Amino acid sequence: MKRRVATSLLVLLAVGWAAGQTDLEMDPEYYCRGRKDDEFFRKDFGIDAEEKLYKANCGTYYRCLPAPAGKKSISEAKCQSELFFDVEQQICERKHNVLNCAQIDKFQPPMPVWPLADGQESNCPNGQIECGSGECLPRELFCDNTDDCADGSDENICTPEDDPNRADICDPRKCLWSEGCFCSVDGTRIPGDLNPEQTPQMITITFTGAINDRNFRIFQDIFKDTTKHKGNDCTPKGTFFISHAFTNYSAVQELHRLGHEIGVSSITNNQNRTYWSQLDSAGYESEMDGGRVIIEQFANISANEVLGLRVPRQRVGGNQQFSMMVDWGFLYDSSISAPMGRLPLWPYTLMHRMPHKCLGTDQNCPSRNYTVWEMVVNELDRRDDVKFDEVLTGCHYVDQCANLVSPKQFRSFLDNNLDRHFRTNRAPFGLHFTSGYFETRKNFLKEFVAWVADVAQRGDFYFVTMQQVINWMEAPTEIAAINNFQEWKGKCEVKGLPYCSLPNPCPKKVSRLFPDEEEMFLYTCMECPSTYPWLHDPYGSGGFFSFNENF
């Protein structure tokens, strides 16, 4: 019943349906049949309606809701006055970015006859599934990254819920530490089955994006060498997911020297949301392992130390991304968001099915078994008063918490969310920022620096890296013994001068990628490359150059 162009409306007009839509009522029988409850759509004004009528109503959208007696009702919602509703992205966007006002439904790709509804019988032999185009194919050919059905429908159900060959649900009896596996049915279990009172409250501060001189000085303020954890006298540590363009690699090298973890967030930092969702394994290898090579080469970081990645805009790449991670030796991903539940979630391995809903419009979560950790991004509560304020949609990056406008409000936000983790199951509390967040929020920075110093002195709280969280989960250690936990003592307190105080500025004009930039200064303590490193040429040797038109 989904339609994207006027040809489908011609059929409706022929049976007189469109004429019946001139009144204000919308027929749930027509709009809601076969439609998912979480899908938004627009009102259909008929084939004769002028485009300006659709544009005038472009900020209004609808969804189907359950009604009594098994029926459906239609709920209306409106974007803010300066926004239109993008039916493909299923979100409100700035008006000039929305070009589909006359499109009623989100495009739906062809689907196989799967999963079968209760009582529905398959038209195919046992062990086979019917394609949308009618032929029957063996179950194992579905979601194998190859279009086997004539209409390609075998690759359109590859979600953790619908993949016919999906990973098994967590069974703690079979998921053994000795085999590198950790899971819990609902994701809330404390490793080692410790009591919350015995569990250190880990806090992960992460920054994603380019590192430059301005934000590097901010990071030095946040992670002061005079701030130490009361429980083990180590200085707080953070994790930095680096995107390549405009990054100062001498600053990255210094952050690594001081004990912070360096991860990768791609070479191009492409902001096209569909780019990452549709990228294949080879593309992810070029972006992520290529980005890792650039970091190792120009920040002088040893191989096998950059083990984590985060996809730009948290646009998860599904099975293609995680297959690449296994093949190229990545330890963990931190791109998947989880909705707020009764308890926050602990990180988990993807050797079993995700213990939570795949959150996000058209999000492409992995469905198979992968020996990779997921450092899940828990939703943050942005309410000023968590006891009395009505429930609001949360945020995952702090940048997304648009209601935070004053330092006092920011401090309450930090305390409220930390308290939620500490007073429940003490799952690691993640504070995730883009690298430039504090550059435009100087008053928030002062409050955050004071908050980090205060929390570190409370005794049961530890600002650690993503890898240090995994280290602890692999060897759960009670608070009483945490001072002797060696995995957190490697760069406990680092002194001394930077490896180099005068890095090489390597000017390279990259007009095809950055036509408005006169020079792309790649600061590094290493030797300058022949050309600006990029996709398929991470060493900057100039042997091959690839320009991504979607960048």
Coordinates of C-alpha atoms in Angstrom, one line a residue:
M1 CA 0.0 0.0 0.0
K2 CA 3.0 2.3 0.2
R3 CA 3.2 4.9 -2.6
R4 CA 6.0 7.3 -3.6
V5 CA 4.8 8.7 -6.9
A6 CA 1.5 9.8 -8.5
T7 CA 1.0 6.6 -10.5
S8 CA -0.3 4.8 -7.4
L9 CA -2.7 7.6 -6.7
L10 CA -4.2 7.2 -10.2
V11 CA -5.5 3.8 -9.1
L12 CA -7.1 5.3 -6.0
L13 CA -8.6 8.0 -8.0
A14 CA -10.1 5.5 -10.4
V15 CA -12.1 3.9 -7.6
G16 CA -13.2 7.3 -6.3
W17 CA -11.1 7.2 -3.1
A18 CA -9.4 10.5 -3.5
A19 CA -12.7 12.4 -3.7
G20 CA -13.5 11.1 -0.3
Q21 CA -10.4 12.7 1.3
T22 CA -11.6 16.3 0.9
D23 CA -13.1 16.4 4.4
L24 CA -11.0 16.6 7.5
E25 CA -11.4 13.0 8.6
M26 CA -8.7 10.4 7.7
D27 CA -9.7 6.8 7.3
P28 CA -7.6 4.5 9.5
E29 CA -8.6 1.5 7.4
Y30 CA -6.9 3.0 4.4
Y31 CA -3.8 4.7 6.1
C32 CA -3.1 2.1 8.8
R33 CA -3.5 -1.3 7.0
G34 CA -0.1 -3.0 7.0
R35 CA 1.7 0.0 8.4
K36 CA 4.0 -0.2 11.4
D37 CA 2.9 1.8 14.5
D38 CA 6.3 3.6 14.6
E39 CA 6.1 4.9 11.0
F40 CA 5.1 8.5 10.3
F41 CA 3.3 9.6 7.1
R42 CA 1.5 12.5 5.5
K43 CA -2.1 13.1 4.6
D44 CA -3.0 12.4 1.0
F45 CA -4.9 15.3 -0.6
G46 CA -5.5 13.5 -3.9
I47 CA -4.1 13.4 -7.4
D48 CA -5.5 16.8 -8.3
A49 CA -4.1 18.7 -5.3
E50 CA -1.5 21.3 -6.2
E51 CA 2.0 21.1 -4.9
K52 CA 1.6 24.2 -2.8
L53 CA -1.2 22.4 -0.8
Y54 CA 1.3 19.7 0.2
K55 CA 4.0 22.3 0.9
A56 CA 1.6 24.2 3.1
N57 CA 1.1 21.1 5.2
C58 CA 4.7 19.8 5.0
G59 CA 5.2 20.3 8.7
T60 CA 2.2 18.1 9.7
Y61 CA 2.6 14.4 10.0
Y62 CA 0.7 11.4 11.4
R63 CA 1.1 7.9 12.8
C64 CA -1.3 5.0 13.5
L65 CA -2.0 4.1 17.1
P66 CA -3.8 1.1 18.6
A67 CA -7.5 1.7 19.4
P68 CA -10.2 -0.4 21.2
A69 CA -11.5 -3.6 19.7
G70 CA -8.3 -4.2 17.7
K71 CA -8.8 -1.1 15.5
K72 CA -6.5 1.8 14.7
S73 CA -6.7 5.5 15.2
I74 CA -4.6 8.3 13.6
S75 CA -2.6 10.8 15.7
E76 CA -1.5 14.1 14.3
A77 CA 1.8 16.0 15.1
K78 CA 3.4 19.2 13.9
C79 CA 7.0 20.3 13.5
Q80 CA 8.1 23.6 14.9
S81 CA 7.2 26.6 12.6
E82 CA 10.7 26.8 11.0
L83 CA 10.8 23.1 10.2
F84 CA 9.3 20.7 7.7
F85 CA 8.8 17.0 8.2
D86 CA 11.1 14.8 6.1
V87 CA 9.1 11.6 5.4
E88 CA 12.2 9.6 4.4
Q89 CA 14.3 10.5 7.4
Q90 CA 11.2 10.5 9.6
I91 CA 12.3 13.6 11.4
C92 CA 11.6 17.4 11.4
E93 CA 14.3 19.2 9.4
R94 CA 15.0 22.8 8.3
K95 CA 12.7 23.7 5.5
H96 CA 15.3 24.1 2.8
N97 CA 16.6 20.6 3.4
V98 CA 13.2 18.9 2.8
L99 CA 12.4 18.2 -0.8
N100 CA 9.7 15.5 -0.4
C101 CA 6.6 17.5 0.8
A102 CA 4.4 15.7 -1.8
Q103 CA 5.6 12.2 -0.8
I104 CA 3.0 10.5 1.4
D105 CA 5.0 7.5 2.6
K106 CA 8.5 6.5 3.4
F107 CA 9.9 4.3 0.6
Q108 CA 9.6 0.6 1.5
P109 CA 12.0 -1.8 -0.2
P110 CA 10.6 -5.2 -1.4
M111 CA 10.3 -7.7 1.4
P112 CA 10.3 -11.5 1.5
V113 CA 7.4 -13.4 3.1
W114 CA 9.2 -13.4 6.5
P115 CA 8.8 -13.5 9.4
L116 CA 5.6 -15.5 9.1
A117 CA 2.6 -14.3 11.0
D118 CA 0.9 -16.5 13.6
G119 CA -0.9 -19.3 11.8
Q120 CA 0.6 -18.3 8.4
E121 CA 1.9 -21.2 6.3
S122 CA 4.9 -20.8 4.0
N123 CA 4.6 -21.6 0.3
C124 CA 8.1 -22.9 0.4
P125 CA 9.6 -26.3 1.4
N126 CA 11.0 -26.6 4.9
G127 CA 14.3 -24.6 5.4
Q128 CA 13.4 -22.2 2.5
I129 CA 11.9 -18.7 2.5
E130 CA 9.7 -17.1 -0.2
C131 CA 11.3 -14.0 -1.8
G132 CA 9.1 -10.9 -2.5
S133 CA 9.4 -11.8 -6.1
G134 CA 7.9 -15.3 -5.5
E135 CA 10.8 -17.8 -5.7
C136 CA 11.9 -19.9 -2.8
L137 CA 15.5 -19.9 -1.6
P138 CA 17.4 -21.6 1.2
R139 CA 17.3 -19.8 4.5
E140 CA 21.1 -19.4 4.8
L141 CA 21.1 -17.2 1.6
F142 CA 19.2 -14.5 3.4
C143 CA 21.2 -11.6 4.8
D144 CA 24.5 -12.8 3.4
N145 CA 25.4 -9.5 1.7
T146 CA 24.5 -10.8 -1.7
D147 CA 21.2 -10.2 -3.6
D148 CA 19.9 -13.7 -4.3
C149 CA 16.2 -13.0 -4.7
A150 CA 15.3 -11.5 -8.1
D151 CA 14.0 -8.3 -6.3
G152 CA 16.8 -8.3 -3.7
S153 CA 14.3 -8.7 -0.9
D154 CA 16.5 -11.3 0.8
E155 CA 18.8 -8.4 2.0
N156 CA 16.0 -6.2 3.3
I157 CA 15.2 -8.0 6.6
C158 CA 18.7 -8.0 8.1
T159 CA 17.7 -6.6 11.5
P160 CA 18.3 -8.2 15.0
E161 CA 14.6 -9.0 15.1
D162 CA 14.0 -10.4 11.5
D163 CA 17.2 -11.9 10.2
P164 CA 16.5 -15.6 9.7
N165 CA 20.1 -16.4 10.7
R166 CA 20.3 -13.9 13.5
A167 CA 22.4 -14.5 16.6
D168 CA 20.9 -16.4 19.5
I169 CA 19.4 -14.7 22.5
C170 CA 21.8 -14.5 25.5
D171 CA 22.1 -17.6 27.5
P172 CA 24.4 -16.9 30.5
R173 CA 25.0 -20.6 30.9
K174 CA 26.6 -20.8 27.5
C175 CA 28.3 -17.3 27.4
L176 CA 31.5 -18.0 29.3
W177 CA 34.3 -15.6 30.3
S178 CA 36.8 -18.2 29.4
E179 CA 35.6 -17.9 25.8
G180 CA 35.7 -14.1 25.8
C181 CA 31.9 -13.8 26.1
F182 CA 29.8 -11.6 28.3
C183 CA 26.1 -11.0 28.1
S184 CA 22.9 -10.7 30.1
V185 CA 19.4 -11.2 29.0
D186 CA 18.4 -7.6 29.6
G187 CA 21.8 -6.0 29.6
T188 CA 21.7 -4.9 33.2
R189 CA 23.7 -7.6 34.9
I190 CA 26.8 -6.6 36.8
P191 CA 29.9 -8.6 35.7
G192 CA 31.0 -11.2 38.2
D193 CA 27.5 -10.9 39.8
L194 CA 28.9 -8.4 42.2
N195 CA 26.6 -6.4 44.5
P196 CA 26.3 -2.7 43.4
E197 CA 27.9 -1.6 46.7
Q198 CA 31.0 -3.6 45.7
T199 CA 31.2 -2.2 42.2
P200 CA 33.2 0.9 41.3
Q201 CA 31.2 3.5 39.4
M202 CA 33.1 4.0 36.2
I203 CA 32.6 7.2 34.2
T204 CA 33.6 7.5 30.5
I205 CA 34.1 10.9 29.0
T206 CA 34.4 10.7 25.3
F207 CA 35.0 13.3 22.6
T208 CA 34.4 12.6 18.9
G209 CA 35.8 14.7 16.0
A210 CA 39.0 16.5 15.0
I211 CA 41.6 17.6 17.6
N212 CA 43.0 21.1 17.2
D213 CA 44.9 23.6 19.3
R214 CA 41.7 25.2 20.7
N215 CA 40.0 22.0 22.0
F216 CA 43.3 20.4 23.0
R217 CA 43.8 23.2 25.6
I218 CA 40.3 22.5 26.8
F219 CA 41.0 18.9 27.3
Q220 CA 44.1 19.8 29.4
D221 CA 41.8 21.8 31.7
I222 CA 39.3 19.0 32.1
F223 CA 41.9 16.3 32.7
K224 CA 44.2 18.2 35.1
D225 CA 47.2 16.3 36.5
T226 CA 46.3 17.7 39.9
T227 CA 43.0 15.9 39.9
K228 CA 43.2 12.4 41.2
H229 CA 40.8 9.6 42.1
K230 CA 40.6 9.2 45.9
G231 CA 40.4 5.4 45.4
N232 CA 43.7 4.8 43.5
D233 CA 45.5 8.2 43.1
C234 CA 45.3 8.0 39.3
T235 CA 44.4 11.0 37.2
P236 CA 41.1 10.9 35.2
K237 CA 41.3 9.5 31.7
G238 CA 39.1 10.0 28.6
T239 CA 38.6 8.4 25.2
F240 CA 39.0 10.4 21.9
F241 CA 37.4 9.2 18.7
I242 CA 39.5 11.0 16.0
S243 CA 38.2 12.1 12.6
H244 CA 41.0 13.0 10.3
A245 CA 40.4 16.3 8.5
F246 CA 41.9 19.3 10.4
T247 CA 43.3 17.1 13.2
N248 CA 46.6 18.1 14.9
Y249 CA 48.4 14.8 15.3
S250 CA 51.0 16.2 17.7
A251 CA 48.1 16.9 20.1
V252 CA 46.8 13.4 19.6
Q253 CA 50.2 12.0 20.4
E254 CA 50.4 14.1 23.6
L255 CA 46.9 12.9 24.7
H256 CA 48.0 9.3 24.2
R257 CA 51.2 10.0 26.2
L258 CA 49.2 11.2 29.1
G259 CA 47.2 8.0 29.2
H260 CA 44.1 8.8 27.3
E261 CA 42.7 6.3 24.8
I262 CA 42.7 7.1 21.1
G263 CA 40.0 5.6 19.0
V264 CA 39.0 6.3 15.4
S265 CA 35.9 8.0 13.9
S266 CA 36.7 7.7 10.2
I267 CA 38.8 9.6 7.6
T268 CA 36.1 11.6 5.9
N269 CA 33.7 12.3 8.8
N270 CA 31.0 12.1 6.1
Q271 CA 27.8 13.8 7.4
N272 CA 25.5 12.0 5.0
R273 CA 23.5 9.7 7.2
T274 CA 22.8 7.1 4.5
Y275 CA 26.5 6.9 3.5
W276 CA 27.3 5.0 6.7
S277 CA 24.2 2.9 6.7
Q278 CA 24.8 1.6 3.2
L279 CA 28.7 1.4 3.2
D280 CA 30.0 -2.1 2.6
S281 CA 32.8 -3.8 4.5
A282 CA 35.5 -2.6 2.1
G283 CA 34.3 0.9 2.6
Y284 CA 34.4 0.6 6.4
E285 CA 37.9 -0.8 6.2
S286 CA 39.0 2.2 4.1
E287 CA 37.4 4.6 6.5
M288 CA 38.2 3.1 9.9
D289 CA 41.3 1.0 9.4
G290 CA 42.6 3.7 7.1
G291 CA 41.9 6.2 9.8
R292 CA 43.7 4.0 12.3
V293 CA 46.8 3.8 10.1
I294 CA 46.8 7.6 9.8
I295 CA 46.7 7.9 13.6
E296 CA 49.4 5.4 14.1
Q297 CA 51.6 6.9 11.5
F298 CA 51.3 10.6 12.3
A299 CA 50.6 10.5 16.1
N300 CA 53.4 7.9 16.5
I301 CA 51.1 5.4 18.3
S302 CA 52.0 1.7 18.2
A303 CA 50.0 -0.8 16.3
N304 CA 47.2 -2.6 18.2
E305 CA 46.6 0.3 20.6
V306 CA 43.8 2.0 18.6
L307 CA 41.1 -0.7 19.1
G308 CA 37.8 1.2 19.3
L309 CA 35.7 3.1 16.7
R310 CA 32.6 5.3 16.6
V311 CA 30.7 5.9 13.3
P312 CA 30.0 9.6 12.6
R313 CA 26.5 10.6 13.7
Q314 CA 26.2 7.2 15.3
R315 CA 24.9 5.8 12.0
V316 CA 25.7 2.1 12.6
G317 CA 26.8 0.1 9.6
G318 CA 25.2 -3.2 10.5
N319 CA 26.7 -6.6 9.6
Q320 CA 29.1 -4.9 7.0
Q321 CA 30.7 -2.8 9.7
F322 CA 31.1 -5.5 12.3
S323 CA 32.4 -8.1 9.8
M324 CA 35.1 -5.5 9.0
M325 CA 35.8 -5.0 12.7
V326 CA 36.4 -8.8 13.2
D327 CA 38.5 -9.1 10.1
W328 CA 40.7 -6.1 11.0
G329 CA 41.1 -6.7 14.7
F330 CA 39.0 -3.9 16.3
L331 CA 38.0 -4.6 19.9
Y332 CA 34.9 -2.6 20.3
D333 CA 32.3 -0.2 18.8
S334 CA 30.6 2.7 20.5
S335 CA 28.0 3.8 18.0
I336 CA 24.8 2.0 19.2
S337 CA 22.4 3.9 21.4
A338 CA 20.0 2.4 23.9
P339 CA 16.7 3.8 25.0
M340 CA 16.3 4.7 28.7
G341 CA 14.9 1.8 30.7
R342 CA 14.3 0.9 34.3
L343 CA 18.1 0.4 34.6
P344 CA 21.0 1.6 32.5
L345 CA 22.8 -1.0 30.4
W346 CA 26.3 -2.5 30.8
P347 CA 28.5 -3.0 27.7
Y348 CA 28.1 -6.4 26.1
T349 CA 29.7 -8.6 23.5
L350 CA 27.9 -9.2 20.2
M351 CA 28.3 -12.9 20.4
H352 CA 24.6 -12.9 21.2
R353 CA 21.6 -10.8 20.1
M354 CA 21.5 -7.2 21.4
P355 CA 19.7 -6.9 24.7
H356 CA 17.8 -3.8 23.7
K357 CA 15.9 -2.2 20.8
C358 CA 17.9 -0.9 17.9
L359 CA 17.3 2.8 18.4
G360 CA 17.1 5.4 15.7
T361 CA 15.4 6.0 12.4
D362 CA 16.5 3.4 9.8
Q363 CA 19.3 2.4 12.1
N364 CA 21.3 -0.5 10.8
C365 CA 22.2 -2.6 13.8
P366 CA 24.2 -5.9 13.6
S367 CA 22.1 -9.1 13.5
R368 CA 24.8 -11.8 13.5
N369 CA 27.3 -13.2 16.0
Y370 CA 30.5 -11.1 16.2
T371 CA 33.4 -11.3 18.7
V372 CA 33.3 -7.6 19.2
W373 CA 32.3 -5.5 22.3
E374 CA 29.6 -2.9 22.1
M375 CA 30.2 0.0 24.4
V376 CA 26.6 1.0 24.4
V377 CA 25.6 4.6 24.6
N378 CA 22.9 4.9 27.3
E379 CA 20.2 7.6 26.9
L380 CA 20.7 10.6 29.3
D381 CA 17.8 12.1 31.2
R382 CA 17.7 15.9 30.5
R383 CA 15.0 16.9 32.9
D384 CA 15.7 19.6 35.5
D385 CA 13.8 17.7 38.2
V386 CA 13.7 14.0 37.7
K387 CA 11.1 13.5 40.4
F388 CA 8.4 16.0 39.3
D389 CA 9.0 16.9 35.7
E390 CA 7.1 15.1 33.0
V391 CA 9.0 12.5 31.1
L392 CA 11.0 13.9 28.1
T393 CA 12.8 12.4 25.2
G394 CA 16.4 12.0 26.3
C395 CA 19.7 12.5 24.5
H396 CA 22.7 10.4 23.9
Y397 CA 25.4 13.0 23.1
V398 CA 25.4 15.9 25.6
D399 CA 25.3 18.1 22.5
Q400 CA 21.8 16.9 21.8
C401 CA 20.5 18.1 25.2
A402 CA 19.3 21.5 23.8
N403 CA 17.5 22.4 26.9
L404 CA 20.7 22.9 28.9
V405 CA 21.2 26.7 28.9
S406 CA 22.8 27.6 32.3
P407 CA 25.8 26.2 34.2
K408 CA 23.6 25.4 37.2
Q409 CA 21.2 23.4 35.0
F410 CA 24.2 21.7 33.4
R411 CA 25.5 20.7 36.9
S412 CA 22.1 19.3 37.9
F413 CA 22.0 17.3 34.6
L414 CA 25.4 15.8 35.4
D415 CA 24.5 14.9 39.0
N416 CA 21.1 13.5 38.2
N417 CA 22.4 11.1 35.6
L418 CA 25.4 10.0 37.6
D419 CA 23.1 9.4 40.6
R420 CA 20.8 7.2 38.4
H421 CA 23.7 4.9 37.6
F422 CA 25.3 4.9 41.0
R423 CA 22.1 4.1 42.9
T424 CA 21.0 1.3 40.6
N425 CA 23.3 -1.2 38.9
R426 CA 26.4 1.1 38.5
A427 CA 26.6 0.5 34.8
P428 CA 29.4 2.7 33.3
F429 CA 28.1 6.3 33.0
G430 CA 28.9 7.8 29.6
L431 CA 29.2 11.5 28.9
H432 CA 29.7 11.8 25.1
F433 CA 30.6 15.1 23.5
T434 CA 31.7 16.3 20.0
S435 CA 35.2 17.6 20.2
G436 CA 34.1 21.3 19.8
Y437 CA 31.4 21.2 22.5
F438 CA 33.1 23.4 25.1
E439 CA 34.6 25.8 22.6
T440 CA 31.3 27.7 22.5
R441 CA 30.3 27.0 26.1
K442 CA 33.0 28.4 28.3
N443 CA 30.7 28.8 31.3
F444 CA 29.8 25.1 31.0
L445 CA 33.5 24.2 30.8
K446 CA 34.3 25.9 34.2
E447 CA 31.4 23.9 35.7
F448 CA 32.5 20.6 34.2
V449 CA 36.1 21.0 35.3
A450 CA 34.9 21.6 38.9
W451 CA 32.5 18.6 38.6
V452 CA 35.2 16.2 37.5
A453 CA 37.5 17.2 40.3
D454 CA 34.7 16.9 42.9
V455 CA 33.5 13.5 41.7
A456 CA 37.0 12.1 41.5
Q457 CA 37.4 12.8 45.2
R458 CA 34.3 11.0 46.4
G459 CA 36.0 7.6 46.5
D460 CA 33.8 5.2 44.6
F461 CA 34.0 7.0 41.2
Y462 CA 36.6 6.5 38.4
F463 CA 37.0 8.4 35.1
V464 CA 38.3 5.7 32.9
T465 CA 38.8 4.9 29.2
M466 CA 36.6 2.5 27.2
Q467 CA 39.4 -0.1 27.1
Q468 CA 39.7 0.2 30.9
V469 CA 36.0 -0.5 31.3
I470 CA 36.5 -3.7 29.3
N471 CA 39.6 -4.6 31.3
W472 CA 37.5 -4.3 34.5
M473 CA 34.6 -6.3 33.0
E474 CA 37.0 -9.1 32.1
A475 CA 38.3 -9.2 35.6
P476 CA 35.6 -7.8 38.0
T477 CA 37.3 -6.3 41.0
E478 CA 35.6 -5.0 44.1
I479 CA 36.1 -1.4 45.3
A480 CA 38.1 -2.5 48.3
A481 CA 40.8 -4.0 46.0
I482 CA 40.7 -1.4 43.1
N483 CA 43.8 0.4 44.3
N484 CA 45.8 -2.7 43.2
F485 CA 43.9 -3.3 39.9
Q486 CA 46.9 -3.3 37.6
E487 CA 44.9 -2.7 34.3
W488 CA 44.2 0.9 35.6
K489 CA 47.8 1.5 36.8
G490 CA 49.6 1.5 33.5
K491 CA 49.6 5.3 33.0
C492 CA 48.2 6.2 36.4
E493 CA 50.0 9.5 36.8
V494 CA 52.1 10.7 33.9
K495 CA 54.7 13.4 34.3
G496 CA 57.3 15.0 32.0
L497 CA 57.4 17.1 28.9
P498 CA 55.7 16.3 25.6
Y499 CA 57.7 14.2 23.1
C500 CA 58.0 17.2 20.9
S501 CA 57.2 20.9 21.4
L502 CA 57.7 22.1 17.8
P503 CA 55.7 19.7 15.5
N504 CA 56.1 19.9 11.8
P505 CA 53.3 21.9 10.0
C506 CA 52.8 20.0 6.8
P507 CA 50.9 22.4 4.4
K508 CA 49.0 20.6 1.6
K509 CA 46.4 22.3 -0.5
V510 CA 43.6 19.8 -1.2
S511 CA 41.4 21.7 -3.5
R512 CA 39.2 18.7 -4.6
L513 CA 38.2 18.0 -1.0
F514 CA 38.5 21.4 0.6
P515 CA 38.3 24.1 -2.1
D516 CA 38.0 26.9 0.3
E517 CA 41.1 26.0 2.3
E518 CA 44.3 27.5 1.2
E519 CA 46.4 25.1 3.2
M520 CA 45.6 22.0 5.2
F521 CA 48.1 22.0 8.0
L522 CA 48.8 18.5 9.2
Y523 CA 50.7 19.0 12.4
T524 CA 52.8 16.0 13.3
C525 CA 56.0 15.2 15.2
M526 CA 56.8 12.7 12.5
E527 CA 58.1 13.3 8.9
C528 CA 55.6 15.1 6.7
P529 CA 53.9 12.9 4.0
S530 CA 54.2 13.6 0.3
T531 CA 50.5 14.5 0.0
Y532 CA 47.5 14.9 2.3
P533 CA 46.5 11.4 3.6
W534 CA 43.1 10.3 2.6
L535 CA 41.0 7.3 1.6
H536 CA 43.1 4.5 0.0
D537 CA 46.2 6.5 0.7
P538 CA 46.5 6.7 4.5
Y539 CA 50.3 7.2 4.4
G540 CA 50.0 10.2 2.1
S541 CA 52.4 8.7 -0.4
G542 CA 50.5 10.1 -3.4
G543 CA 50.3 6.8 -5.1
F544 CA 46.5 6.7 -5.2
F545 CA 43.9 9.4 -4.5
S546 CA 40.2 8.8 -4.1
F547 CA 37.6 11.6 -4.0
N548 CA 34.4 10.7 -2.4
E549 CA 31.6 12.7 -4.1
N550 CA 29.3 12.2 -1.0
F551 CA 31.8 13.9 1.3

